Short mmCIF file of C-alpha atoms in Angstrom, two decimals:
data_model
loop_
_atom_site.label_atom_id
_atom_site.label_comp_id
_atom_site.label_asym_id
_atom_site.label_seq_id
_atom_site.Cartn_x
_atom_site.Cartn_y
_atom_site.Cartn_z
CA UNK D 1 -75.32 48.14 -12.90
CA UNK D 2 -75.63 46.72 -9.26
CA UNK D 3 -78.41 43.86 -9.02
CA UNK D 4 -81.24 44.22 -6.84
CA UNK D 5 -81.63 41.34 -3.95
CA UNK D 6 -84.34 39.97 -2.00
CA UNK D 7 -85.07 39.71 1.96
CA UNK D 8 -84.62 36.01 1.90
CA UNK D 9 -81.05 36.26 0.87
CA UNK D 10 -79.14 35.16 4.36
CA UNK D 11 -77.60 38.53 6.25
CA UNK D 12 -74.20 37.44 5.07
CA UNK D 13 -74.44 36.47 0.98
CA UNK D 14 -73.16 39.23 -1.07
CA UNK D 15 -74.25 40.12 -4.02
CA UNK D 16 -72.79 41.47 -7.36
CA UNK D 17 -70.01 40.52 -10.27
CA UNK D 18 -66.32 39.64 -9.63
CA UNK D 19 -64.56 40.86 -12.83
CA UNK D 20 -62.55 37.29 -13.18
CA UNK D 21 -59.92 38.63 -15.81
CA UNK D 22 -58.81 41.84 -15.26
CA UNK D 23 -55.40 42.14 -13.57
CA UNK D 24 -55.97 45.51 -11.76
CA UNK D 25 -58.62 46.29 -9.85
CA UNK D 26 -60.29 47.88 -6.62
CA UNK D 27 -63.49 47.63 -4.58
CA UNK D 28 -66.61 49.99 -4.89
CA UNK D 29 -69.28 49.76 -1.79
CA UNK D 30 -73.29 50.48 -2.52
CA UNK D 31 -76.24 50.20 -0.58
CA UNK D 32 -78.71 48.56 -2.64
CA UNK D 33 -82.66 48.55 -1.57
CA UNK D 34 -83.82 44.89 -1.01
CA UNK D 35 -87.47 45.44 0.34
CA UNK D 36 -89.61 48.35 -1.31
CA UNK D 37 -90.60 49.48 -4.86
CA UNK D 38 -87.57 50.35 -5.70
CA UNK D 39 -85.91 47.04 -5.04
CA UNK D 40 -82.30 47.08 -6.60
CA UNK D 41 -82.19 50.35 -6.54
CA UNK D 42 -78.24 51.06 -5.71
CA UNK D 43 -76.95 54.43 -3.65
CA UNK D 44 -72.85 54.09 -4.47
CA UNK D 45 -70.45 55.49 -1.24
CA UNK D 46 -67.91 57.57 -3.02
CA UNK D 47 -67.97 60.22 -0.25
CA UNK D 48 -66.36 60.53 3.20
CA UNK D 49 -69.88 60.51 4.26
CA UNK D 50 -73.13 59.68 3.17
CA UNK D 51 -76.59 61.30 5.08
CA UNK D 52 -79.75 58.76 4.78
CA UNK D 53 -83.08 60.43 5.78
CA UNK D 54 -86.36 61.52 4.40
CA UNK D 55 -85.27 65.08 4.25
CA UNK D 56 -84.25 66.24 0.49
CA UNK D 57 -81.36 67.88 1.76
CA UNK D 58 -79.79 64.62 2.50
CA UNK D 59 -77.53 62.19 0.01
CA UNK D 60 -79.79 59.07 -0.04
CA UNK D 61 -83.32 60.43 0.08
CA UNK D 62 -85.96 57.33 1.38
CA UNK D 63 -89.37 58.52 1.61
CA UNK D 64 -90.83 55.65 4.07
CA UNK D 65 -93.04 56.10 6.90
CA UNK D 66 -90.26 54.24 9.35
CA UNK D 67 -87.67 56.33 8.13
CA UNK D 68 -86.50 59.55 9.98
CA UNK D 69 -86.29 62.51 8.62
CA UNK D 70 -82.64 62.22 9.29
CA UNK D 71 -82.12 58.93 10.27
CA UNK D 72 -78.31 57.67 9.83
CA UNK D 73 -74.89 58.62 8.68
CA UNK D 74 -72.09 56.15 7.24
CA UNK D 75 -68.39 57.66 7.88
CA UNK D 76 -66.07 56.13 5.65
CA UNK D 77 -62.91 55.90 7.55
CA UNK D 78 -60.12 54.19 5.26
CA UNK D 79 -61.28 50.87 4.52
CA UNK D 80 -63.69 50.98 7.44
CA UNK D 81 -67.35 52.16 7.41
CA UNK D 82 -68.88 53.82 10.68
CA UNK D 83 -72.68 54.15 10.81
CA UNK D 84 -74.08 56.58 13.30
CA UNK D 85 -77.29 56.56 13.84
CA UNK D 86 -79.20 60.49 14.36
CA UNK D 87 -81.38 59.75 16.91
CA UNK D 88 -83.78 58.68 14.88
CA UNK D 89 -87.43 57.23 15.88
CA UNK D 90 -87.69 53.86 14.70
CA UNK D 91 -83.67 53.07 15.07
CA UNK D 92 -81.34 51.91 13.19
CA UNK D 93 -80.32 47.88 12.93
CA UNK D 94 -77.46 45.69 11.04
CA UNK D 95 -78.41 42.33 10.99
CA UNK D 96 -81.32 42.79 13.27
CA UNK D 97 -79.12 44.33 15.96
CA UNK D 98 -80.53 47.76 17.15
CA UNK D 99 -77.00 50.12 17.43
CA UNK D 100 -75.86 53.72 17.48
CA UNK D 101 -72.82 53.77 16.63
CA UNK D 102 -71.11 50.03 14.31
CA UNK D 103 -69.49 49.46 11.60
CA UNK D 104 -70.56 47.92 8.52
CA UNK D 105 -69.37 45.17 6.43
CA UNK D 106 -70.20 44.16 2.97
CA UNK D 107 -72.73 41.64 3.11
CA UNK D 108 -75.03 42.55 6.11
CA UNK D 109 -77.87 44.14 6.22
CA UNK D 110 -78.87 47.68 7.28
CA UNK D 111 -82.38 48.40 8.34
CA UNK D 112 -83.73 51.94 9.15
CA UNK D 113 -86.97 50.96 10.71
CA UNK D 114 -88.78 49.01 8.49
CA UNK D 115 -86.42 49.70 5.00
CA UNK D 116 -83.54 47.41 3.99
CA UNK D 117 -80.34 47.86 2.23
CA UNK D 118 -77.50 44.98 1.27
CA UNK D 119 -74.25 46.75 1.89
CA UNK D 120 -72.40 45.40 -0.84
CA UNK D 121 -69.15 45.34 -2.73
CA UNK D 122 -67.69 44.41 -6.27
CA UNK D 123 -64.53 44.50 -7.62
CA UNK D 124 -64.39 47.25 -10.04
CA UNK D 125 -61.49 46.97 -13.02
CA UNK D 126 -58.43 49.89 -12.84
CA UNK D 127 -57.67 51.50 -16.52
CA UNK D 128 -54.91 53.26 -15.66
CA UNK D 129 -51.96 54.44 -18.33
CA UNK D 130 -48.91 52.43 -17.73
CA UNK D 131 -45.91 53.73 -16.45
CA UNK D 132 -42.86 55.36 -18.50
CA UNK D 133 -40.67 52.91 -16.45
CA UNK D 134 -39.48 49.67 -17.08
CA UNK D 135 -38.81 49.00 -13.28
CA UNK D 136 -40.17 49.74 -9.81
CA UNK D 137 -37.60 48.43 -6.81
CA UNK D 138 -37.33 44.69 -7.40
CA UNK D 139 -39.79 44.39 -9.94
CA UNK D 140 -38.74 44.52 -13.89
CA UNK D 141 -40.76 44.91 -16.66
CA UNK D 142 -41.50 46.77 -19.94
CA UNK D 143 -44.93 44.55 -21.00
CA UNK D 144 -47.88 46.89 -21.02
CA UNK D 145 -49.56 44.68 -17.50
CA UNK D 146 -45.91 45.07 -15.89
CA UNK D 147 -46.25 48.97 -16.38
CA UNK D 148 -49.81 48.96 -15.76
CA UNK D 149 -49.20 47.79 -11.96
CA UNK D 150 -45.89 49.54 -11.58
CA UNK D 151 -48.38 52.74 -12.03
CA UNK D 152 -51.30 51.51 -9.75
CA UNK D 153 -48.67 50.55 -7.07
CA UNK D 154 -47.31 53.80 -6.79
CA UNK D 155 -50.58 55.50 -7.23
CA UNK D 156 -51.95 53.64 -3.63
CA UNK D 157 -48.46 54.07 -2.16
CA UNK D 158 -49.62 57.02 -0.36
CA UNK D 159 -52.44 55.20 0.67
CA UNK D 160 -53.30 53.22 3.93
CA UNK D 161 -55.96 50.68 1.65
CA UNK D 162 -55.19 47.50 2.11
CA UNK D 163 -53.98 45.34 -1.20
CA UNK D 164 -54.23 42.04 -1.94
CA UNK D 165 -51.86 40.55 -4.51
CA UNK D 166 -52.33 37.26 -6.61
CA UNK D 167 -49.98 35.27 -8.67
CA UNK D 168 -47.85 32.17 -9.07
CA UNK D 169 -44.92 31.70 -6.66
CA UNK D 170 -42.04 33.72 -7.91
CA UNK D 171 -44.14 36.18 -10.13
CA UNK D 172 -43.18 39.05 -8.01
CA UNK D 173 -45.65 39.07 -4.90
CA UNK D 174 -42.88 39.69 -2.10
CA UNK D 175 -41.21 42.51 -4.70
CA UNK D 176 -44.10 44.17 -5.02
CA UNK D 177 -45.10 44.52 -1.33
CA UNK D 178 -41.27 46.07 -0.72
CA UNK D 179 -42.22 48.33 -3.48
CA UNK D 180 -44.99 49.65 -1.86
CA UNK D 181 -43.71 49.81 1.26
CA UNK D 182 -40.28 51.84 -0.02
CA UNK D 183 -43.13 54.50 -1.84
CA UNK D 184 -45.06 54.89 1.20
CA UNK D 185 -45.18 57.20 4.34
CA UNK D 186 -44.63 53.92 6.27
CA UNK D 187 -40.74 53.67 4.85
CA UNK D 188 -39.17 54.72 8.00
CA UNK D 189 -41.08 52.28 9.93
CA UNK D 190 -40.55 48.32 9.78
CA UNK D 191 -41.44 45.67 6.94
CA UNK D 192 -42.82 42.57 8.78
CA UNK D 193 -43.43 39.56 6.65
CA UNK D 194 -45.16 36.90 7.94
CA UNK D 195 -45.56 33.91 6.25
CA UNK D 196 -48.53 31.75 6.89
CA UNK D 197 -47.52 28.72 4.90
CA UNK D 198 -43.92 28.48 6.69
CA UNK D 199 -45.31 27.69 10.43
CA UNK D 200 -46.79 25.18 12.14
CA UNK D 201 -50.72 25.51 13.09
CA UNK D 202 -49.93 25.08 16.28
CA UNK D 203 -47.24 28.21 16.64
CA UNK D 204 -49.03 30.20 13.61
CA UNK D 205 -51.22 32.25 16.58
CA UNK D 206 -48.38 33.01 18.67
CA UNK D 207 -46.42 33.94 15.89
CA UNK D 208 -48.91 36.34 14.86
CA UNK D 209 -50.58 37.79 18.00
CA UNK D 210 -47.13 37.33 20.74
CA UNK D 211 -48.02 35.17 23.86
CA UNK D 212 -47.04 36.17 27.39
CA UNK D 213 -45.05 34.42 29.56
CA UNK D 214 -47.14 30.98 30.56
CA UNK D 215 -49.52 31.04 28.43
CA UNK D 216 -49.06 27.72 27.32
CA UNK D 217 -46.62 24.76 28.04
CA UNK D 218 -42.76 26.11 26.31
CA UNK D 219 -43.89 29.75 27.13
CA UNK D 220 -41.00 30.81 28.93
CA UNK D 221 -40.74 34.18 27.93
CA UNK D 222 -43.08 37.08 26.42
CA UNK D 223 -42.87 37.04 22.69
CA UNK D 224 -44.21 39.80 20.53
CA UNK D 225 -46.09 38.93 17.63
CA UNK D 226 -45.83 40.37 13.65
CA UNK D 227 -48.65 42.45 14.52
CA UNK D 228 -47.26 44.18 16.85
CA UNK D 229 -43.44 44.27 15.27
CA UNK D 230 -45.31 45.80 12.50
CA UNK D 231 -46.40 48.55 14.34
CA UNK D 232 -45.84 52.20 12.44
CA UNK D 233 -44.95 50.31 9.08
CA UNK D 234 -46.53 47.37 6.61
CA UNK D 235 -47.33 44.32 7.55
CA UNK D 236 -47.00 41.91 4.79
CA UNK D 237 -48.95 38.72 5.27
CA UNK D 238 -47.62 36.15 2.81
CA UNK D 239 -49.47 32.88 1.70
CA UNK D 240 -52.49 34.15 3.12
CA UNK D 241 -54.79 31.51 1.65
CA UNK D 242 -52.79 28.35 3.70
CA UNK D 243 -54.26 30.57 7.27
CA UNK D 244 -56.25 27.98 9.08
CA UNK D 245 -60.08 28.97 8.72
CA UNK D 246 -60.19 29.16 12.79
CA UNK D 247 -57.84 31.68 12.92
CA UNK D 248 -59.20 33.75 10.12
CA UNK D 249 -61.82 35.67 12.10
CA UNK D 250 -59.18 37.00 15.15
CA UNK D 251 -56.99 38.26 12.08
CA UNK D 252 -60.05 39.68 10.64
CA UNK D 253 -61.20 41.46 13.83
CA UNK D 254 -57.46 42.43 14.87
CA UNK D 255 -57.29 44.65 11.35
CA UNK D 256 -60.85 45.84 11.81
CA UNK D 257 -60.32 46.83 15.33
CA UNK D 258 -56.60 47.41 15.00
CA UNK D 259 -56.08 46.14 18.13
CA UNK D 260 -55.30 42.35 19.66
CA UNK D 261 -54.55 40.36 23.10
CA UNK D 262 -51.27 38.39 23.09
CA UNK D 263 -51.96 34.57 23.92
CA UNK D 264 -52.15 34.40 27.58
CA UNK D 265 -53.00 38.01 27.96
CA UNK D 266 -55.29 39.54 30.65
CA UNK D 267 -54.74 42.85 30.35
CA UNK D 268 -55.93 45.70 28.13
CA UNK D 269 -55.42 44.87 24.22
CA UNK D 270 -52.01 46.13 22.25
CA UNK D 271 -52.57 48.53 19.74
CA UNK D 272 -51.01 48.65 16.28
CA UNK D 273 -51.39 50.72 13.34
CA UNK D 274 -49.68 49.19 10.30
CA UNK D 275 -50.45 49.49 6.43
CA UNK D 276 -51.60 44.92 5.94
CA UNK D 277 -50.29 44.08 2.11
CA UNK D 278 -51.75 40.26 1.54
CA UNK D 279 -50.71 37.95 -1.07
CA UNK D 280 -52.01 34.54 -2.45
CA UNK D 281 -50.96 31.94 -4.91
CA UNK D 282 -54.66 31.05 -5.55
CA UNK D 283 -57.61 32.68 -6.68
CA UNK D 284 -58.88 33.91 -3.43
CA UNK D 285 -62.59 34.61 -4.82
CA UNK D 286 -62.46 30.98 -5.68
CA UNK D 287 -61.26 30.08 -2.49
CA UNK D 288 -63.97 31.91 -0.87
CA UNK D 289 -66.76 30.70 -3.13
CA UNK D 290 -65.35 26.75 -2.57
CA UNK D 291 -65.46 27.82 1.78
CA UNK D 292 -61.81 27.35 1.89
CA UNK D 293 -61.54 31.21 2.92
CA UNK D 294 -63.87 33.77 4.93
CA UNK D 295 -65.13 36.03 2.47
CA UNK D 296 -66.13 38.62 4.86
CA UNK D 297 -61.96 38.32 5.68
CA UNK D 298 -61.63 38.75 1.66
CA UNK D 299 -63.78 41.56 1.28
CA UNK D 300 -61.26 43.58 4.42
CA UNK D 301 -58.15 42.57 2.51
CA UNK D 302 -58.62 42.99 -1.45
CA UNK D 303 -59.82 47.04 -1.20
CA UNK D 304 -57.02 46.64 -4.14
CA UNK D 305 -56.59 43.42 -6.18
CA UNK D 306 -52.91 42.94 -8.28
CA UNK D 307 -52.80 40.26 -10.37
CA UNK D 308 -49.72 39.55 -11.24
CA UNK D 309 -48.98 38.11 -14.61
CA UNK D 310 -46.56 34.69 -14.90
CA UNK D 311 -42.93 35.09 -17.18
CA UNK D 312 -45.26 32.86 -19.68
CA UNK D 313 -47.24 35.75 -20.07
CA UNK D 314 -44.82 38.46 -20.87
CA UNK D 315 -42.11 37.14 -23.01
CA UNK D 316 -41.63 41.00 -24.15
CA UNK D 317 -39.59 41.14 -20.51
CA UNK D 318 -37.32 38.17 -20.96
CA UNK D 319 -34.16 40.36 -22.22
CA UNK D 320 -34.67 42.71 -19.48
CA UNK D 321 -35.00 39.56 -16.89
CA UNK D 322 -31.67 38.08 -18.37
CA UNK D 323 -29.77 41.48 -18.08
CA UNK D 324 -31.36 41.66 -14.45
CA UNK D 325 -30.46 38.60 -13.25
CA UNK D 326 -26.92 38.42 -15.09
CA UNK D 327 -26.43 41.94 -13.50
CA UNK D 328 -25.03 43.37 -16.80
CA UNK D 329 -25.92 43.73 -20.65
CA UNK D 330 -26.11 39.96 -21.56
CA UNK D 331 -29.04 39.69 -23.36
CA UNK D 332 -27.64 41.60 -26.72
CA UNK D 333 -24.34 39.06 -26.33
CA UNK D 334 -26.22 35.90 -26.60
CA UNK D 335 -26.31 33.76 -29.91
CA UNK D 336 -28.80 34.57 -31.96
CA UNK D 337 -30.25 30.75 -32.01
CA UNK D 338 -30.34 31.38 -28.36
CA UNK D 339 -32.40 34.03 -28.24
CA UNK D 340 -35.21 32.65 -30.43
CA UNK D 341 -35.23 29.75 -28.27
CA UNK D 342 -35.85 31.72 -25.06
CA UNK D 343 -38.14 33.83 -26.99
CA UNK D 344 -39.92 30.27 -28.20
CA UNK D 345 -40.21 28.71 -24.91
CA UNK D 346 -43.14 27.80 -23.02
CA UNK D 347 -41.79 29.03 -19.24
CA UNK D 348 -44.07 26.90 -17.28
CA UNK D 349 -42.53 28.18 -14.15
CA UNK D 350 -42.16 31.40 -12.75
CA UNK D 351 -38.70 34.32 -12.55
CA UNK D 352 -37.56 32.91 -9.20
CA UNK D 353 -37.97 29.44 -10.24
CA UNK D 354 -35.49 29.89 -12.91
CA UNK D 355 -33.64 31.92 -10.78
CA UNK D 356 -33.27 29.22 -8.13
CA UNK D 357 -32.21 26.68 -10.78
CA UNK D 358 -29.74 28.75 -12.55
CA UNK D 359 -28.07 30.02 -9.69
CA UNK D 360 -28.26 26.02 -8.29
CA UNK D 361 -26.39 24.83 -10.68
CA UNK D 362 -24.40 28.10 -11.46
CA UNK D 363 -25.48 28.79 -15.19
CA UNK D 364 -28.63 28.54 -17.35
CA UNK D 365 -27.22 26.43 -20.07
CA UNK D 366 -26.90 23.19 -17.83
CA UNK D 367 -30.87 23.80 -16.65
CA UNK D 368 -32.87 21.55 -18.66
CA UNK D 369 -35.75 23.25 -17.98
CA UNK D 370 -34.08 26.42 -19.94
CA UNK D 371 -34.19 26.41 -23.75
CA UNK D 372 -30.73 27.17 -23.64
CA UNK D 373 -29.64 24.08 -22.79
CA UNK D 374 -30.67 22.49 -25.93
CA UNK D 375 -28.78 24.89 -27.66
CA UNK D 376 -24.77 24.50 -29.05
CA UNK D 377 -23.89 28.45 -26.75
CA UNK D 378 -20.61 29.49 -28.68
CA UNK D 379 -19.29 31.25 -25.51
CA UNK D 380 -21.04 29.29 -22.28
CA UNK D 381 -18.03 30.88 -20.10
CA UNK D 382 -19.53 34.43 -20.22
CA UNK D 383 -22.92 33.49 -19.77
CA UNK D 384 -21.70 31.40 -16.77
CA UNK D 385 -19.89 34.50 -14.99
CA UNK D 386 -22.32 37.23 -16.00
CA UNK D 387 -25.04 34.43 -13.93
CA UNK D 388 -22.57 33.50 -10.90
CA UNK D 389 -20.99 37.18 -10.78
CA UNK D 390 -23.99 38.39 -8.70
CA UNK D 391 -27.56 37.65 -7.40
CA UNK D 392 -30.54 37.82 -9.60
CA UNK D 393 -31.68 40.96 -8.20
CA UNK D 394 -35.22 40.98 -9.43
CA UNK D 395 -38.45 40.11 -9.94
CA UNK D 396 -39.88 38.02 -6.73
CA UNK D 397 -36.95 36.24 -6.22
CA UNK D 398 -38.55 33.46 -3.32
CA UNK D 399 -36.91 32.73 -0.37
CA UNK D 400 -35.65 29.18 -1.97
CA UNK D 401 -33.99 31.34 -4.45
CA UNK D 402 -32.25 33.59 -1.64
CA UNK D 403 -31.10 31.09 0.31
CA UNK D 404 -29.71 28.77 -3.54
CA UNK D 405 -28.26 31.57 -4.44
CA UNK D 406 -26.09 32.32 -1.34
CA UNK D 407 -24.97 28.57 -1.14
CA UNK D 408 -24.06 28.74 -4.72
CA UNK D 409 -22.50 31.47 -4.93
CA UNK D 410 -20.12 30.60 -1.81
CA UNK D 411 -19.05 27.52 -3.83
CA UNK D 412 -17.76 28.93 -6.81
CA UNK D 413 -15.50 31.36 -5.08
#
């Protein structure tokens, strides 16, 4: 049940439960009643639109004296919310601003004369059945939370939502946006990933938006930023909680308005329609709550949440991971003392991490960080060739990995 709210709360505060353990889940807006009798009182927006008047024939009946008889419509459009106000006597305000025709976001306030309502949003859990499938692209898994978001990811696929995914480096975040990008009507058009931890704060802007020729000192020529490369397909914003907080609010109004101005630009803005997939290595609720990240900037990215789980936390995959990164059957050909210790281990780290290290030093039983390494392998020559044979092909391999592996692999041949 939504929670009712008071006019002193500041225009911006909002209100409601973050589900802090579930793995899977996506946001559900309400309007909840903050200054009459029926204070708390919560209208959910499950609709492509929702009528407010005094009339009965509308969704969200409000018998006030300030209210019209039909007095405002909210269009949902996506992830966006359009209110149109119907001409109505005493007008229609967010945040104290009179308007006809805005958009709302969760955490202001809408006023139809003298009656307000929080527009709120809370992160809902996803039960969904798992998937038949042990993989999905990149990503390998049979654990039940594996399956679980292999079937949520190509559920939204066909979507345009926005998704925000969470987990520890190398627990599959970049796999996962290729996924849905490969299952979507985007496919044809570009992947863009932009990483926001890999560039400079001064260049992270022109990286990002383009600048025009001049528009600052080394601007010698027009450069067109990931928004607009991204143009037709997904943009996939890595690292998203290292953005600076300044730039934050252009990012936020470029998706909302899907439009931007290069650095330097005077003209009209550039358009761009791509599908944004956002990922984070930190709780990004936390972040937000701590003032370390916008939350209104959240609120537009995490329409879907994905949590995705660490190796630690699904030791059921580990054969399937060795197979996958050996490229062939290995996992069945390993001594049995091996086994149990993999199966025993703690895996602090993540799949590319081990990755990276085995394909470093061109087999797992030399990694000290691998249980393998304490054990006496009868045949350390196969597992050594299955390993170096090919690249671990799977689950969020990290750039580091990528780049390991191809060094490594051009040694030993």
């Amino acid at each position: 049940m939504t929670t009712g709210s008071s006019a002193s709360i500041p225009a911006h505060t909002v209100l409601g439960l973050r589900a802090q353990t579930e793995r899977l889940g996506f946001q559900e807006f309400h309007l909840v009643l903050v200054n009459t009798d029926e204070v708390g009182k919560s209208f959910p927006i499950t609709d492509s639109s929702l009528k407010i008047g005094k009339s009965p024939d509308n969704d969200v009946v409000i018998d006030a004296p300030t209210v019209s008889r039909n007095h405002l419509v909210i269009q949902r459009q996506g992830d966006r919310f359009l209110v149109q106000d119907l001409q109505s006597t005493n007008g229609t305000f967010i945040d104290g601003a009179q308007i006809r025709e805005a958009y709302l976001k969760p955490g202001q306030l809408l006023e139809l004369g003298d009656v307000q309502l929080r527009f709120q949003s809370t992160l809902t859990p996803v039960r969904i059945a798992p998937s038949v499938e042990d993989r999905l692209g990149e990503l390998v898994g049979k654990s039940v939370p594996m399956r679980q978001i292999f079937a949520l990811l190509k559920r939204i696929s066909s979507t345009d939502s926005t998704l925000l995914l969470v987990g520890e480096t190398g627990s599959g975040k970049g796999a996962a946006a290729k996924a849905i990008h490969q299952l979507s009507p985007r496919r044809e058009g570009p992947l863009v990933v932009f990483d926001c931890a890999a560039v400079s704060d001064s260049l992270i802007e022109s990286e990002l938006f383009g600048h025009e020729k001049g528009a600052f000192t080394g601007a010698v020529n027009q450069r067109i930023g990931c928004l607009e490369r991204a143009h037709g397909g997904t943009l996939f914003l890595d690292e998203i909680d290292d953005l600076a907080l300044d730039l934050q609010p252009k990012l936020l109004r470029a998706i909302e308005d899907r439009e931007f101005r290069r650095l330097g630009a005077s003209s009209s803005p550039v358009a761009f329609d791509s599908r944004i997939v956002a990922a984070s290595k930190k709780d990004l609720w936390a972040e937000t709550q701590a003032g370390r990240f916008r939350e209104d900037l959240y609120f537009r990215l995490s329409v879907f949440t994905v949590s995705l789980p660490p190796l630690r936390d699904r030791k059921e995959d580990i054969a399937l991971l060795v197979d996958a990164f050996a490229a062939e059957p290995l996992w069945e050909r390993l001594p049995a003392a091996v086994r149990e210790q993999f199966m025993a281990h703690a895996w602090p780290a993540t799949c590319a991490s081990y990755a990276t290290r085995s394909s470093a030093r061109g087999t797992w039983w030399t990694s000290p960080s691998c249980p393998a390494a304490r054990c006496s392998a009868s045949s350390p020559g196969t597992c050594r060739r299955a390993v170096t044979s090919s690249p671990p092909a799977t689950v969020g391999r990290s750039r580091s990995a990528r780049r390991t592996w191809s060094a490594s692999s051009s040694a030993s041949t």
